[in-house]
Coordinates of C-alpha atoms in Angstrom, one line a residue:
Chain C
M1 CA 167.9 50.2 -58.5
T2 CA 165.8 52.2 -60.7
V3 CA 162.1 53.9 -60.2
R4 CA 160.4 55.9 -63.3
V5 CA 157.2 58.0 -62.5
Q6 CA 156.2 59.4 -65.8
S7 CA 152.9 60.0 -67.6
E8 CA 154.0 58.2 -71.0
D9 CA 153.8 54.9 -71.6
F10 CA 156.7 52.3 -71.8
D11 CA 157.9 49.4 -74.1
M12 CA 158.6 46.5 -71.4
G13 CA 159.9 44.2 -73.6
A14 CA 162.7 47.1 -74.2
E15 CA 163.1 48.0 -70.5
L16 CA 163.8 44.2 -69.8
K17 CA 166.3 43.6 -72.0
L18 CA 168.2 46.9 -70.9
L19 CA 168.0 45.1 -67.4
S20 CA 170.3 42.5 -68.1
Q21 CA 171.9 44.0 -71.0
G22 CA 175.7 43.8 -70.4
R23 CA 175.6 42.1 -67.3
D24 CA 176.7 38.0 -66.6
D25 CA 175.6 37.4 -63.3
I26 CA 172.0 37.6 -64.0
G27 CA 170.3 34.4 -64.4
A28 CA 166.7 35.3 -63.5
V29 CA 164.3 38.1 -64.5
V30 CA 160.8 38.4 -63.3
S31 CA 158.4 41.0 -64.7
F32 CA 154.8 42.1 -63.4
S33 CA 152.6 44.6 -65.5
G34 CA 149.6 46.2 -64.4
L35 CA 147.1 47.3 -67.0
V36 CA 143.5 49.1 -66.5
R37 CA 140.8 46.6 -66.5
D38 CA 137.5 47.1 -66.9
D39 CA 135.0 44.8 -64.6
T40 CA 131.3 46.4 -65.9
G41 CA 131.7 47.7 -69.2
D42 CA 131.2 50.6 -68.2
L43 CA 134.9 52.2 -67.7
L44 CA 136.1 54.8 -69.9
A45 CA 139.7 55.7 -68.6
L46 CA 141.3 55.5 -65.0
E47 CA 143.0 58.6 -63.7
L48 CA 145.8 58.0 -61.5
E49 CA 147.1 60.8 -59.4
H50 CA 150.0 61.0 -57.6
Y51 CA 151.9 62.7 -54.7
P52 CA 155.2 64.1 -56.6
G53 CA 157.4 64.9 -53.9
M54 CA 157.0 61.4 -52.0
T55 CA 156.5 59.2 -55.1
Q56 CA 159.6 58.6 -56.3
A57 CA 161.4 58.2 -53.0
A58 CA 158.5 55.9 -51.8
L59 CA 159.2 53.6 -54.7
A60 CA 163.2 53.6 -53.7
D61 CA 162.5 52.8 -50.5
L62 CA 160.8 49.7 -51.3
E63 CA 163.8 48.7 -53.8
T64 CA 165.9 49.6 -51.3
K65 CA 164.5 47.2 -48.4
A66 CA 163.7 44.7 -51.2
F67 CA 167.8 44.7 -51.8
A68 CA 168.4 44.3 -48.4
R69 CA 165.9 41.4 -48.1
W70 CA 166.5 39.0 -51.5
D71 CA 170.0 38.8 -53.5
L72 CA 169.1 41.1 -56.5
S73 CA 171.1 42.3 -59.0
A74 CA 169.2 44.5 -60.7
C75 CA 165.6 46.4 -60.2
L76 CA 163.0 48.4 -62.4
I77 CA 159.7 50.1 -61.1
I78 CA 157.7 52.3 -63.8
H79 CA 154.2 54.1 -62.6
R80 CA 152.4 55.7 -64.9
Y81 CA 149.9 58.6 -63.6
G82 CA 147.1 60.8 -65.6
K83 CA 144.3 59.3 -67.5
L84 CA 145.0 55.5 -69.1
E85 CA 142.4 54.4 -71.5
T86 CA 141.3 50.4 -70.7
G87 CA 143.9 48.2 -71.5
A88 CA 146.6 50.7 -71.1
Q89 CA 149.6 49.9 -69.1
I90 CA 149.8 51.5 -65.6
M91 CA 153.0 50.2 -64.1
M92 CA 155.5 47.6 -64.4
V93 CA 158.1 45.9 -61.7
A94 CA 161.3 44.2 -62.8
T95 CA 163.7 42.1 -60.8
A96 CA 166.7 40.5 -61.8
S97 CA 168.8 37.5 -59.6
A98 CA 171.3 35.0 -60.6
H99 CA 168.5 32.6 -59.3
R100 CA 164.7 32.7 -60.3
R101 CA 163.8 32.5 -56.1
D102 CA 164.6 35.9 -54.9
A103 CA 163.5 37.7 -58.4
F104 CA 159.8 36.0 -58.2
E105 CA 159.9 36.6 -54.6
A106 CA 161.4 40.3 -54.5
A107 CA 158.8 40.9 -57.4
Q108 CA 155.8 40.1 -55.2
Y109 CA 157.1 41.7 -52.1
L110 CA 157.5 45.3 -54.3
M111 CA 153.9 45.0 -55.7
D112 CA 152.3 43.8 -52.3
F113 CA 153.5 47.1 -50.9
L114 CA 153.5 49.0 -53.8
K115 CA 149.8 48.5 -54.0
T116 CA 149.2 50.4 -50.8
D117 CA 152.5 52.0 -49.6
A118 CA 153.1 54.2 -52.9
P119 CA 151.4 57.8 -53.0
F120 CA 149.0 57.0 -56.0
W121 CA 145.0 57.0 -56.2
K122 CA 142.8 55.9 -59.1
K123 CA 139.8 57.5 -59.9
E124 CA 137.7 55.9 -62.4
H125 CA 135.9 57.8 -65.1
L126 CA 132.7 55.7 -65.8
K127 CA 129.8 56.5 -68.4
S128 CA 128.0 56.7 -65.4
G129 CA 130.0 59.3 -63.7
T130 CA 133.4 59.1 -61.7
R131 CA 134.5 57.5 -58.7
W132 CA 137.1 57.1 -56.5
V133 CA 138.9 53.7 -56.3
A134 CA 139.1 52.5 -52.9
Q135 CA 141.6 50.4 -51.0
A136 CA 141.0 46.7 -51.6
T137 CA 141.7 44.6 -47.8
S138 CA 142.7 41.9 -50.1
D139 CA 146.2 44.5 -50.7
T140 CA 146.1 45.3 -47.4
D141 CA 146.0 41.6 -46.1
A142 CA 148.8 40.7 -48.8
K143 CA 151.1 42.9 -47.2
K144 CA 150.7 40.5 -43.8
R145 CA 152.7 37.2 -45.2
W146 CA 155.9 39.4 -45.8
Chain E
M1 CA 153.9 79.9 -31.4
S2 CA 152.1 79.7 -35.0
V3 CA 154.1 78.4 -37.8
S4 CA 153.9 78.3 -41.3
L5 CA 152.7 74.9 -43.0
N6 CA 152.4 74.0 -46.5
V7 CA 149.0 71.8 -46.4
M8 CA 148.2 69.7 -49.6
Y9 CA 145.3 67.6 -50.0
F10 CA 145.0 64.8 -52.9
A11 CA 142.0 62.8 -54.7
W12 CA 138.5 63.2 -53.2
L13 CA 140.0 65.1 -49.7
R14 CA 141.4 67.6 -52.5
E15 CA 138.0 67.7 -54.0
R16 CA 136.1 68.0 -50.9
I17 CA 138.3 71.2 -49.8
G18 CA 138.4 72.3 -53.1
V19 CA 142.3 73.2 -53.1
S20 CA 145.4 70.7 -54.0
S21 CA 147.0 73.2 -51.2
E22 CA 147.5 76.1 -48.9
A23 CA 149.5 77.5 -46.8
V24 CA 148.0 77.6 -43.1
E25 CA 149.4 79.5 -40.2
T26 CA 149.1 77.3 -36.7
T27 CA 149.6 76.7 -33.4
A28 CA 148.9 73.2 -33.6
A29 CA 151.2 71.1 -32.0
T30 CA 150.2 67.6 -33.6
V31 CA 148.7 66.4 -36.7
S32 CA 145.6 65.6 -34.6
E33 CA 145.4 69.4 -33.5
L34 CA 146.0 70.3 -37.0
I35 CA 142.9 68.1 -38.0
D36 CA 140.8 69.6 -35.7
E37 CA 141.5 73.4 -36.2
L38 CA 140.8 73.1 -40.2
A39 CA 137.8 71.0 -39.7
A40 CA 136.7 74.1 -36.9
R41 CA 137.2 76.2 -40.1
E42 CA 134.5 75.8 -42.4
E43 CA 132.1 73.2 -43.6
R44 CA 133.8 71.6 -46.4
Y45 CA 136.9 71.0 -43.8
A46 CA 134.5 69.1 -41.3
V47 CA 132.8 66.9 -44.3
A48 CA 136.2 65.8 -45.3
F49 CA 137.9 64.8 -42.3
Q50 CA 134.5 63.2 -40.7
D51 CA 136.0 60.0 -40.9
L52 CA 139.7 59.4 -40.0
S53 CA 139.5 56.2 -40.6
V54 CA 139.8 57.0 -44.5
I55 CA 142.6 59.4 -44.0
K56 CA 146.2 59.1 -44.2
V57 CA 148.6 61.6 -43.2
A58 CA 152.5 62.2 -44.4
V59 CA 154.5 64.6 -42.6
D60 CA 157.5 66.2 -45.1
Q61 CA 156.9 63.1 -47.9
V62 CA 156.8 60.5 -44.7
M63 CA 153.8 58.6 -43.7
V64 CA 153.2 59.0 -39.8
D65 CA 150.7 58.7 -37.2
F66 CA 148.4 61.3 -36.1
S67 CA 149.8 61.6 -33.1
T68 CA 152.8 63.0 -34.7
P69 CA 154.0 66.1 -33.3
L70 CA 154.2 68.8 -36.0
K71 CA 157.7 70.8 -34.4
G72 CA 159.8 71.6 -37.4
A73 CA 157.5 70.4 -40.4
N74 CA 157.0 72.4 -43.3
E75 CA 154.7 70.0 -45.4
V76 CA 151.7 68.1 -44.3
A77 CA 149.9 66.0 -46.7
F78 CA 146.3 64.4 -46.4
F79 CA 144.9 61.9 -48.3
P80 CA 142.7 58.5 -48.7
P81 CA 144.5 55.1 -48.4
M82 CA 146.7 55.0 -51.8
T83 CA 145.2 52.6 -54.7
G84 CA 148.9 52.2 -56.8
G85 CA 150.1 49.4 -58.7

């Protein structure tokens, strides 16, 4: 189980390779990455603020819960903070398991909870000014299936 | 008995109140009482804490309800609903 909270970018390919390197018990790796998206053509950058003391622990807690629920061999969450440009990687989640089902479900579970339970806040820097992103109802609903 | 807390604010709460953290001497027994005390201080706090439905709180870095007692607490953080991922 690994959690990294950082301002620097990451190399997803290299991270995925490392995750299963030297392991012969892993048969499936599922990964997700979140990118800075511009819906309106108005976005200059996305700024991510977090709660340094709490973020690492909150993400590690999610991993612990995923491990308790699914048969996972490895798990990685990387989440960036700071000012990110359109198209930049914000975060990634990777889960590894003997079989795909556990890896798929655990990755979705981690993402659903990460959206609303990890102390990150997004602020949009638009051509017309700045705006804090509100939590989406669809994100709070997504957790309910677990 | 009064206790000394490190009170932190994030995102738009930080911007509205104008500081990211401050030491607060308080006799508040619960998070709710602390909010009332802060809101009574100055307009900027009253404005920030106007709508509690869009505010979350963590005591010593664990998310809790507003009714949570502050006994033994060191750090209280207020922030809007999270938008990670």
